[in-house]
Amino acid sequence: MFPALETEVKQETLPDPYEDFMYHHLQYYGYFKGHRGSLPTSATHQHVWKNNPRYLLSGSFGERQGMIPDPLQKEKLLWPTCISSPVHRQIEAVSRDSLMLSSPLLKSRQLLHDEFGEVNPCLREPRDLFTFFSSSGPLQAPRWPIECEVIKENLHHIEWVPPQPEYFYQPTGNEKLPEIVGEEKGTVVFQLDSVPTEGSYFTSSRVGGKRGIIKELAVTLQGPEDKTLLFESRFESGNLRKAVRVDTYEYELTLRTDLYTNKHTQWFYFRVQNTRKDATYRFTIVNLLKPKSLYTMGMKPLMYSQLDAKTHNIGWRREGNEIRYYKNNRDDGQQAFYCLTWTIQFPHDQDTCFFAHFYPYTYTDLQCYLLSVANNPVQSQFCKLRTLCRSLAGNTVYLLTITNPSRTPQEAAAKKAVVLSARVHPGESNGSWIMKGFLDFILSNSPDAQLLRDIFVFKVVPMLNPDGVIVGNYRCSLAGRDLNRHYKTILKESFPCIWYTRNMIKRLLEEREVLLYCDFHGHSRKNNIFLYGCNNNDRKYWLHERVFPLMLSKNAPDKFSFHSCNFKVQKCKEGTGRVVMWRMGILNSYTMESTFGGSTLGNKRDTHFTTEDLKSLGYHVCDTLLDFCDPDRTKFMQCLTELKELLQQEIHKKFNELGQDMDLEGSWSDICLSDIESSTSGSDSSLSDGLPVHLLNVADELNQKKKMYKKKKKKPLQTRKQRNEQYQKNNLMQELKLTEDALSFQERAGFASSTLQKQPTFFRNSENASSSAMRNEKPRLNELQLHGRDKGTSLDPSKMTSILTKSKERMQMEKPRPTVSCSPKRSTNSSQEPAADMKSHWSRNRYPATKRGRAAMTVYPSLHIYTYP
């Protein structure tokens, strides 16, 4: 059937070493009784396994024979379409989705089919306990949610630095504000079929996303003269949901929200084909959510031309004219949308171009970079790459430990730690470029880099949210929540990346001092680069948390703005990494915000940031660390003095705004710094806070159950005296009730009239009363009780207690009549123990509102999400 394959199979006669090992292993432990000859030959299976792209992508990073030798060529590593052999294409056509044998007796994921439909079992390679890279091993392909369609194409963009500064767009005042018409008056030329939104939740993932044939979503061209653009976004980090053609060269674009939510539309990254050189195109994004944007301050979108990249080595560049950011005129009544419009002229005919909100940096880009580090014989000596955890979709979250080997254990223990992380928000790719610049420098052979590795242990998590980066989210993970609001979470299965990061830092703090923590982010409404920190309340370290940002502003004066820094700890930011690490004991805990736009400082004023600018900031972080830890404390003390002067000026400014005069000599340092600073202009945490979306339904059911069984609130704990008084009152009320029951019984027996006539003489002759008078006591007491209730007055418990005590003594002296013997008996028994509703129970169930005696509530089992086999 496959002659080319059979020829190659004949050349491969050596047994598989792993299969040979497993044969001896199973035979030793008595699980395999057969003879070696009964095992099928492994040549066919080994050939298929080594060359099948499905196994190549999902396999481990260990040593393999016959793998692709060049690990840095992504086009040859990641996708099966890159394998040009006709044999491989035939194997791809007949490959199976199931990994289990068809025999009902052999149901194991450790056994594989061959690719010819025959049941010839072959053991699967064991999984790696720790993911690592090898020069002859492939990259791990990204895992997508099973709802996502993914095109089988490799996208690679060259890095390029513009030779001239790219200035902000200067509005002319004549920019057009196109009216949004929608698909009612336009033609849909691209639309994603199924997009998981609010109400659904992540269930499982696989390499390549959705199973089956990938549909062509773009329209079919009618001929060479058809000028319709062909859109595509089903690739890594892509984001575009729908494109509507409203005119020959005008398109309305709708972005996809973060998966499993209906929020967060800002990041866009898509491809267009079939371009025309001399035409002016207009693109309008119609469903942005933020009322303020850097596009109102001159920021331009990014464009990439494949023809320019091939012929002129030109990469991403800022392009666009007639840029406007304005409110959408078609509200849905629930939330307001905003529009971004711009015009563009493509540089070539029949070109393939890309547009993006910022320079993309994908999960595959990170893996290629880490692979080069792992294959570098020098860098791999002081940079250890490990798996921190697996994400919700099963993608690897990498942890780098960077430090020079120590000569003695004492020297190793004396090193302080620095923790850096990035991409907790997947749409903020500027964080990855700063991280890349930091890694480039700290892994270099520079004397400063070597010194930093000698005195510090660097723990680096370069991509905290790989799932969000892969699917093109802007802010959330596949749990539908902002991970930077859940650093205090206990839900390890729902937020594994954050849980393991916090746990790693917690263990690190037990080993050594953590000098600095910094999480790299992007900012969509302010220019420049700045830090958010946490005010320190300890007067011993007063203003020390501001020294590092001030030093950084001096080392990068044209990029970093100290005046944009903020150190106020807001209640809504308690779940962020910055605040949680600060409360864990890291004094210098920061969030670094880098703009999507550019600089308003120094020589770079009114220009966009390039990737080189961002990478240079990673170097400045290293340089500032050396200044911050310099044994000569001159720079540190100079910065503290300058900070005090700046703070005095800020306090005077605040009092002047309030119209007050105050002498701050000697007392100004006691003013709370949080009262001086305004709140940070970050995103609203409430938009992405709360339980992960897959637990919301369970939580709603539990809340409804609680409401069904809800009763009065429990009374606060009482003292022993209060409990005794309450106990006596309850006994009294119980005996009163029994007395009323006895009266009603006597009335039914015909004794009521004679008894009521003797009532006036009862209290006057209470000491010498006969048994008949004793029987009249209860009706009199009941009448008094009723008379008091009629008047709206309450009985005195002390008087009632004395009366009942005397009556009980007489009842014990005389034997009651049989007709009323039931009442005293019942009263006597009930008085020996507290009322049923007064017995104290220390409830141990999960829901305090549930009372003993009611049906037990349904206990839901823990929810486990299947992510990867």
Tab-separated table of C-alpha atoms in Angstrom, residues 41 51 61 156 193 270 283 292 338-339 375 802 824:
chain	number	residue	atom	x	y	z
A	41	THR	CA	8.585	-6.464	15.262
A	51	ASN	CA	7.959	10.345	11.456
A	61	PHE	CA	11.945	16.616	24.761
A	156	HIS	CA	7.229	33.913	11.602
A	193	ASP	CA	-18.115	29.871	13.421
A	270	PHE	CA	-4.973	39.422	12.011
A	283	PHE	CA	-10.525	49.664	8.766
A	292	LYS	CA	-9.846	56.124	26.943
A	338	TYR	CA	-15.892	52.445	21.165
A	339	CYS	CA	-14.443	52.493	17.684
A	375	ASN	CA	21.457	24.313	23.538
A	802	SER	CA	-43.241	31.419	92.838
A	824	PRO	CA	-48.792	16.898	85.926
